[in-house]
Short mmCIF file of C-alpha atoms in Angstrom, two decimals:
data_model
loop_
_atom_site.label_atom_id
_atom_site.label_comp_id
_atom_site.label_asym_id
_atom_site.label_seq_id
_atom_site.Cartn_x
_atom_site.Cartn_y
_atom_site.Cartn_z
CA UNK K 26 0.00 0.00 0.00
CA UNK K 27 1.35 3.66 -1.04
CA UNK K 28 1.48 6.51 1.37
CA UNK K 29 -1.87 8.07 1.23
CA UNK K 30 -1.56 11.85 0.17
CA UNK K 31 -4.52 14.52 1.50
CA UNK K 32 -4.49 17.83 -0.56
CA UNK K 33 -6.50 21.15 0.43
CA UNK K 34 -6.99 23.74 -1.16
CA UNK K 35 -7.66 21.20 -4.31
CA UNK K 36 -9.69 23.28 -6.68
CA UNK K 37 -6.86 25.71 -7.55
CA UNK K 38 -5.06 25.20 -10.50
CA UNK K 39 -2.12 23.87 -8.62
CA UNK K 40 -4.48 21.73 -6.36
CA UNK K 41 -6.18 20.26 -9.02
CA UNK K 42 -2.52 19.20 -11.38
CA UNK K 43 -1.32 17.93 -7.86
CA UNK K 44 -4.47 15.30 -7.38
CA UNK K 45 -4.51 14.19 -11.31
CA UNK K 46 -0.84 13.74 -10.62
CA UNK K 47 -1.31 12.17 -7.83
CA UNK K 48 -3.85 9.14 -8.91
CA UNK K 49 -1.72 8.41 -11.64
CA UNK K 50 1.43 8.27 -9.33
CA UNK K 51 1.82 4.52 -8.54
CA UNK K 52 3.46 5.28 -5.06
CA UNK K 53 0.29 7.41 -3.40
CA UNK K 54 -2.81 6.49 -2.46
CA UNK K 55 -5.13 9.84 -2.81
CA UNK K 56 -7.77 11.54 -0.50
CA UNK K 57 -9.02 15.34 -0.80
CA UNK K 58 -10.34 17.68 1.86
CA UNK K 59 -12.75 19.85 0.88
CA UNK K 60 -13.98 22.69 3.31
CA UNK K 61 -18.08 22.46 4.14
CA UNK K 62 -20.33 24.48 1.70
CA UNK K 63 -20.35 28.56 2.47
CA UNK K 64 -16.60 28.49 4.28
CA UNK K 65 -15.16 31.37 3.42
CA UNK K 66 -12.56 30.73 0.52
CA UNK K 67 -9.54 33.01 -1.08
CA UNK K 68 -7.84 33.23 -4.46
CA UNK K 69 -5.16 34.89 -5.48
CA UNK K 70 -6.63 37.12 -8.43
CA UNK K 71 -10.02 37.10 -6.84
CA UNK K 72 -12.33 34.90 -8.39
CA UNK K 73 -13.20 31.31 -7.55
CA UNK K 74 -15.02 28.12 -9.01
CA UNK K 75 -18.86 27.86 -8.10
CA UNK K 76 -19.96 24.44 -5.80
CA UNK K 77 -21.46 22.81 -8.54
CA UNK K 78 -18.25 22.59 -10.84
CA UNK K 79 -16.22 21.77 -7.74
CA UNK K 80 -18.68 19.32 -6.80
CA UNK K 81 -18.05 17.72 -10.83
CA UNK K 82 -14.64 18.04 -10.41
CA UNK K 83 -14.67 15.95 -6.68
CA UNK K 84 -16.90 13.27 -8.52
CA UNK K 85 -14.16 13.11 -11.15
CA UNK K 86 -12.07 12.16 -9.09
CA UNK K 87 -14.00 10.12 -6.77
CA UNK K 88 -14.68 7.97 -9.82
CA UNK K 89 -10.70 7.62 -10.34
CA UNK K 90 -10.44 5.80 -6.92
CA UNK K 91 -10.35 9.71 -4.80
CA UNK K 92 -11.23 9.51 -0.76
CA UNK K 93 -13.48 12.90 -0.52
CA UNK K 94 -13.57 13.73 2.59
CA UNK K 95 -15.86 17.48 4.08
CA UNK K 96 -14.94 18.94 7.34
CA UNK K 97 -14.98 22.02 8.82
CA UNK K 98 -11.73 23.38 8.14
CA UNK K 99 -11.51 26.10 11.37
CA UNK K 100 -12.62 23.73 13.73
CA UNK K 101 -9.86 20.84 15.00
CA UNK K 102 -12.89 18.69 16.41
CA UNK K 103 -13.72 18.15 12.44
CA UNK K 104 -10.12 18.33 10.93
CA UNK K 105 -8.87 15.82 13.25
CA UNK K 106 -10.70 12.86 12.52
CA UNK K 107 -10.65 14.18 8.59
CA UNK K 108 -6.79 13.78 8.26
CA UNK K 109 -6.75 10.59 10.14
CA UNK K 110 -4.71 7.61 8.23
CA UNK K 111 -3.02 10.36 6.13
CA UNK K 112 0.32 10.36 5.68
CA UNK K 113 1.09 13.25 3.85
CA UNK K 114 -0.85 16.84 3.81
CA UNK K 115 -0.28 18.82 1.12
CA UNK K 116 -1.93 22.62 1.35
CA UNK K 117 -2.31 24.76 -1.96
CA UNK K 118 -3.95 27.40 -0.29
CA UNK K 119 -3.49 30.67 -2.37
CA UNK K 120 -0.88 33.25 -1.14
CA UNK K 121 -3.84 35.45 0.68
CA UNK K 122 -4.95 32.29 2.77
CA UNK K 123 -1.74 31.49 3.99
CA UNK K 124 -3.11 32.05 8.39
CA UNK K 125 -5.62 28.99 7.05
CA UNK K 126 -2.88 26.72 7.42
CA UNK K 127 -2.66 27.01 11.20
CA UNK K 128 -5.53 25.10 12.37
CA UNK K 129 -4.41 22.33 9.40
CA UNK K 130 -1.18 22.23 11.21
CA UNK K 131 -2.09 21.62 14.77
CA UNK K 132 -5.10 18.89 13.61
CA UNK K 133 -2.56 17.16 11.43
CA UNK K 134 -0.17 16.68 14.33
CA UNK K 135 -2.82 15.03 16.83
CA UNK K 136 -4.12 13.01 13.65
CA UNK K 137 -0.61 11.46 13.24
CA UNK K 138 0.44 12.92 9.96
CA UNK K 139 3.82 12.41 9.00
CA UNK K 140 4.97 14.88 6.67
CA UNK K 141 2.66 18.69 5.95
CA UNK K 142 3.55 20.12 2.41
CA UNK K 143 3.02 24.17 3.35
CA UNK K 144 2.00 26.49 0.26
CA UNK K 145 4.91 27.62 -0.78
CA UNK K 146 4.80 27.65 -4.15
CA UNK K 147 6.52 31.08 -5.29
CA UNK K 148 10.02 32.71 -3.83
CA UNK K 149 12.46 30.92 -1.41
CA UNK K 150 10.52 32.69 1.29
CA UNK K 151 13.45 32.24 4.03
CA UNK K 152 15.75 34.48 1.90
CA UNK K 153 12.88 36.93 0.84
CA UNK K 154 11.47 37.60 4.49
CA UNK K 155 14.85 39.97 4.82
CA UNK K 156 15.09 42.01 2.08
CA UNK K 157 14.57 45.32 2.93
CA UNK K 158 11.16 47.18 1.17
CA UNK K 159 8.02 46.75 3.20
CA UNK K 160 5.21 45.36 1.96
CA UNK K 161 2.27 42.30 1.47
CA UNK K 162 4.59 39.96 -0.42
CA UNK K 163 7.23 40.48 2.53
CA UNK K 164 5.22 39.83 5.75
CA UNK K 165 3.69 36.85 3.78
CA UNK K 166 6.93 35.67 3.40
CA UNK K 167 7.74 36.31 7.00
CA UNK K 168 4.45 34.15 7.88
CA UNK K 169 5.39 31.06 5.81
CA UNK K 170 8.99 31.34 7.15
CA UNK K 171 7.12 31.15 10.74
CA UNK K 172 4.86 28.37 9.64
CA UNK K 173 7.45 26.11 8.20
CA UNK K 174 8.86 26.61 12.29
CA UNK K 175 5.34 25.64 13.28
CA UNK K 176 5.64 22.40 11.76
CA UNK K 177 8.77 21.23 12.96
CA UNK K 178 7.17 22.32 16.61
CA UNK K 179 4.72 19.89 15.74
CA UNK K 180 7.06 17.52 15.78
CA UNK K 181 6.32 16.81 11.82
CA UNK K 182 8.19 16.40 8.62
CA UNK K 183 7.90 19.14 5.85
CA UNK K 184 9.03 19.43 2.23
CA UNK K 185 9.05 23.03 1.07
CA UNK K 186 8.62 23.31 -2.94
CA UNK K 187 9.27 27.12 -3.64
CA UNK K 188 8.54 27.06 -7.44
CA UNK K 189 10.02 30.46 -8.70
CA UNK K 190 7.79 32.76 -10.92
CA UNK K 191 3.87 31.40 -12.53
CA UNK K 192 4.87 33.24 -15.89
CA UNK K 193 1.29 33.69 -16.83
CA UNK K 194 0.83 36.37 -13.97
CA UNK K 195 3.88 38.33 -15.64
CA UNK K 196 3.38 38.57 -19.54
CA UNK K 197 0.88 41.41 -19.49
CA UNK K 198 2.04 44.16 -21.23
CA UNK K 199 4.55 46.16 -21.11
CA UNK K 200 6.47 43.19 -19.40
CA UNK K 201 8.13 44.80 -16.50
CA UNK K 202 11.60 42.97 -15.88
CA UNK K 203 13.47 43.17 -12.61
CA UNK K 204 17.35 44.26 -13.74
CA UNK K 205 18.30 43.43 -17.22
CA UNK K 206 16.76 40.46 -17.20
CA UNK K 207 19.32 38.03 -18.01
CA UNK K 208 19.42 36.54 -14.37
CA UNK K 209 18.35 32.79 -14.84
CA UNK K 210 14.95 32.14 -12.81
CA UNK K 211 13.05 29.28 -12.65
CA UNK K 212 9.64 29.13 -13.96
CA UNK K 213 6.61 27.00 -13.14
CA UNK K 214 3.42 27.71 -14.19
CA UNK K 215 0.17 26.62 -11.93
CA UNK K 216 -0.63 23.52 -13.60
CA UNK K 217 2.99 22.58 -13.87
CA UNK K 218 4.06 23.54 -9.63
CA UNK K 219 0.94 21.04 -8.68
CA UNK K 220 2.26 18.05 -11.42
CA UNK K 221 5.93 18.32 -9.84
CA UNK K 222 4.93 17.88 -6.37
CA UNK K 223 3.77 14.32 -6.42
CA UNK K 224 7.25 13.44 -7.75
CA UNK K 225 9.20 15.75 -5.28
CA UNK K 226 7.12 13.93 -2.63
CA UNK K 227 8.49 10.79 -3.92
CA UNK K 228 12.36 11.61 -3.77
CA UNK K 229 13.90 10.62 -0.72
CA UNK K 230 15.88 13.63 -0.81
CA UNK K 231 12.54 16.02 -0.13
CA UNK K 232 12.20 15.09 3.47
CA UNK K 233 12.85 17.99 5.52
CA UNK K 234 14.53 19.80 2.62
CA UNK K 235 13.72 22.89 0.72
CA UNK K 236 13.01 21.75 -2.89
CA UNK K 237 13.29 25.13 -5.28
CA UNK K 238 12.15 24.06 -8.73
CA UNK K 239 11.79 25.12 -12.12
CA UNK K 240 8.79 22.91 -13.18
CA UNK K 241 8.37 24.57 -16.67
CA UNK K 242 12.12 26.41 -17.36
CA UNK K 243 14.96 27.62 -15.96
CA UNK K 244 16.11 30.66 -18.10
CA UNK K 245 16.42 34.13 -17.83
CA UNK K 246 13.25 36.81 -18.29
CA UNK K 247 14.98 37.75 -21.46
CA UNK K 248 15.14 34.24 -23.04
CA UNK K 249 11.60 33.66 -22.08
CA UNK K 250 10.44 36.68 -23.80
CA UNK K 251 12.94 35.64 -26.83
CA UNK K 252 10.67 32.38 -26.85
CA UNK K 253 7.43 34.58 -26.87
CA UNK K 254 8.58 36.91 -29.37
CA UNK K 255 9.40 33.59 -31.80
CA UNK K 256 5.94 31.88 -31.31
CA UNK K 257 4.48 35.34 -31.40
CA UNK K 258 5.99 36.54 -35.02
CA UNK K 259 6.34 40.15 -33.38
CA UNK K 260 8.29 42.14 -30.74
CA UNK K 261 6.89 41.88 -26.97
CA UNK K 262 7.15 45.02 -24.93
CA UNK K 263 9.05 45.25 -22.44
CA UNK K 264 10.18 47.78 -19.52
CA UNK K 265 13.33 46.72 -17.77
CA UNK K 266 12.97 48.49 -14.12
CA UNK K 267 15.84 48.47 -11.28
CA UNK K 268 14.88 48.30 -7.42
CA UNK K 269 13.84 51.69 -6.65
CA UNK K 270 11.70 52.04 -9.86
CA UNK K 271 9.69 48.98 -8.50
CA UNK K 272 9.39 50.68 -5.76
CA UNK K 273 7.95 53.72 -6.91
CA UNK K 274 5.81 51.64 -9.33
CA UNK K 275 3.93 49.64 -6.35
CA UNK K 276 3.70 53.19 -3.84
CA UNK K 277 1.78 54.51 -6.82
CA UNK K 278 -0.91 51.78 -7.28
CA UNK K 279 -4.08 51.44 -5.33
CA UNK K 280 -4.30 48.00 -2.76
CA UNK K 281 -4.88 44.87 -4.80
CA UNK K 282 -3.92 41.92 -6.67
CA UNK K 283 -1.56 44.33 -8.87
CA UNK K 284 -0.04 45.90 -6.16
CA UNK K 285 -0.05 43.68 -3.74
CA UNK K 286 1.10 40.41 -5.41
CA UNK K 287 2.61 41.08 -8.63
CA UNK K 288 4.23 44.61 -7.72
CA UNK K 289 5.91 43.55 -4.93
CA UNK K 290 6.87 40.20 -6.07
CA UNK K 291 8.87 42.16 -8.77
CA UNK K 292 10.65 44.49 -5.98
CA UNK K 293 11.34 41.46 -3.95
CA UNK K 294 13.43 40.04 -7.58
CA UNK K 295 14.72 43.18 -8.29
CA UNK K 296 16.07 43.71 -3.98
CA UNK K 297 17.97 39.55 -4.37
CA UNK K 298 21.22 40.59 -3.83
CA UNK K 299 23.60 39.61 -6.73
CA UNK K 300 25.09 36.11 -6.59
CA UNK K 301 22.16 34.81 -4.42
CA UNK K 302 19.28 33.43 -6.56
CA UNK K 303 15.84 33.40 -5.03
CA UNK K 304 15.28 30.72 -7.59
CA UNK K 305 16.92 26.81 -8.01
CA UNK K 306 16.22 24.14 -10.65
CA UNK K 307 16.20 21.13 -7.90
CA UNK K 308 14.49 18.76 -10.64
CA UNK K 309 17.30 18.95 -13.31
CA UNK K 310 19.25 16.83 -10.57
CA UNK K 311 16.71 14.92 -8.73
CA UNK K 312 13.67 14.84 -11.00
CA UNK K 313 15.83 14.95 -14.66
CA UNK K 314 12.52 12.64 -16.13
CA UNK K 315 9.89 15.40 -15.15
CA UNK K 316 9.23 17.33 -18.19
CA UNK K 317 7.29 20.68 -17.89
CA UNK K 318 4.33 21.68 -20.00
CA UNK K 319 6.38 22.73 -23.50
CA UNK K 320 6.88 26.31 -24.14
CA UNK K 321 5.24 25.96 -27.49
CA UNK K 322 1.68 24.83 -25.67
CA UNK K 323 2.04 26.93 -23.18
CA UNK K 324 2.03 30.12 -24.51
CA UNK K 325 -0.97 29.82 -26.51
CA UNK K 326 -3.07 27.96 -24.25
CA UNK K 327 -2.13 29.12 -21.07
CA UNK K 328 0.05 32.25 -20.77
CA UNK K 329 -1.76 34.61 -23.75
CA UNK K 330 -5.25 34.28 -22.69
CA UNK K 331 -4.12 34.63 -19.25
CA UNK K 332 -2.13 37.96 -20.54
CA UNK K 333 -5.39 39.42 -21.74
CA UNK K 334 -7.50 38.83 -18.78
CA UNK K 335 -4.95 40.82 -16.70
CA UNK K 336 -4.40 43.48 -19.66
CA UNK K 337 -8.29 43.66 -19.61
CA UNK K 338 -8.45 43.65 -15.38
CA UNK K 339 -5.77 46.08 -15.12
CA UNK K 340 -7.52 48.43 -17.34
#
């Protein structure tokens, strides 16, 4: 029998990659956790899928061999005997629900879960929780640094999967480009961070260790919008911006998903000090036969029509 894997948050894009992955993963045994109807629920850009395509997307995967299991997700009376028998918790909470975690945490440690899989899918958040500008990206990374503590107080395991930049939040145009942008990064986009993490999850190497991977490239911003350009048949705009031009770009906007998640994720990549990447490609060595979704499918299915929504949102 496999280890039996519980994912929250499963809806997401990167929840819902992760549990495909997952029952076609020979090693894991899959159950999700789904909060009770009318819990209050985040997203990162705001919007979220109605109950009754959730509820076709849990009977999807019930009918692959899926454990669903409801509970109240704020109250440990409900979570506790919910996570029972699991072995592994993985959260993909969005990046404005990261405080949901806590109650997970403590109910996973008196259900006798072995290993809790924090959402941590972005920056190496231990690095990023010192660099110096003030704002949401920062404290958030200053909570998730504090709840990856939390879990070893718990007296679990963790595996923390930073994943670098989702490149369909950052193609709107003009592309704005920490530095010159010919610092390699790695990116992953949604679909791709929740396919890796099954197969993280299976290395030996990933428990208690900080995973950083590149689940779709590892290349610089300026290579990526090469690629773009090519596929494209026309130049992409771009505006290359140092620290204290990102800075003056995000104390000009109004509170929000612009400002507050895509603003200052750029001054937190233009403020990593030289010679100290906030991104790794921990799959070319450990995960070399994990292949990302192809830049040549991406783009059109995935990262344009994503680049118009924002265009159209940030008008």
């Amino acid at each position: 029998m496999g280890k039996i894997v519980t994912v929250f948050a499963a809806s997401g894009t990167a929840g819902q990659a992760c549990v495909n992955e997952l029952l076609d993963h020979p090693d894991f045994e899959v159950r999700v956790l789904q909060r009770k109807p009318g819990q209050q629920e985040k997203s990162s850009s705001g919007q979220t899928l109605e109950q009754d395509e959730k509820q076709r997307i849990w009977d999807a995967w019930a009918a692959r061999g899926a454990e669903i299991r409801e509970a109240d997700v704020t109250s440990h009376a409900e979570l506790i005997p919910a996570l029972e028998g699991t072995d592994y918790l993985v959260s993909c909470v969005p990046i404005f629900a990261t405080e949901s975690q806590y109650p997970l945490i403590f109910a996973a440690a008196e259900a006798g879960v072995e290993r809790f899989v924090p959402s941590e899918f972005g920056y190496i958040y231990e690095w990023e929780q010192f660099w110096p500008s003030p704002h949401a990206h920062r404290m958030i990374a200053r909570q998730k640094a504090f709840i990856r503590r939390v879990i070893e107080l718990a007296g679990m395991d963790y595996t923390i999967i930073p994943a670098g930049l989702w490149p369909e939040y950052y193609m709107a145009e003009p592309v704005l480009i920490p530095g010159d942008g010919e610092r390699k990064v790695s990116w992953s986009t949604g679909a791709d961070v929740g396919r890796i993490i099954p197969h993280v999850l299976a290395h030996p190497l990933s428990r208690n260790a900080v995973c950083p991977v590149a689940a779709t490239a590892y290349m610089s911003w300026n290579e990526l919008l090469d690629k773009r350009e090519q596929l494209l048949g026309r130049k992409v705009e771009r505006r290359y911006m140092d620290a204290a031009q990102w800075r003056e770009a995000h104390a000009a906007a109004a509170p929000g998903f612009y400002r507050d998640v895509l603003l200052a994720i750029g001054i937190a990549g233009a403020e990593c000090p030289e010679g100290m990447p906030l991104w790794a490609n921990w799959n070319a060595m450990h995960l070399p036969n994990f292949k990302g979704t192809p830049l040549d499918e991406l783009f059109p299915q995935v990262i344009e029509p994503t680049a118009e929504q924002l265009k159209a949102l940030l008008a």
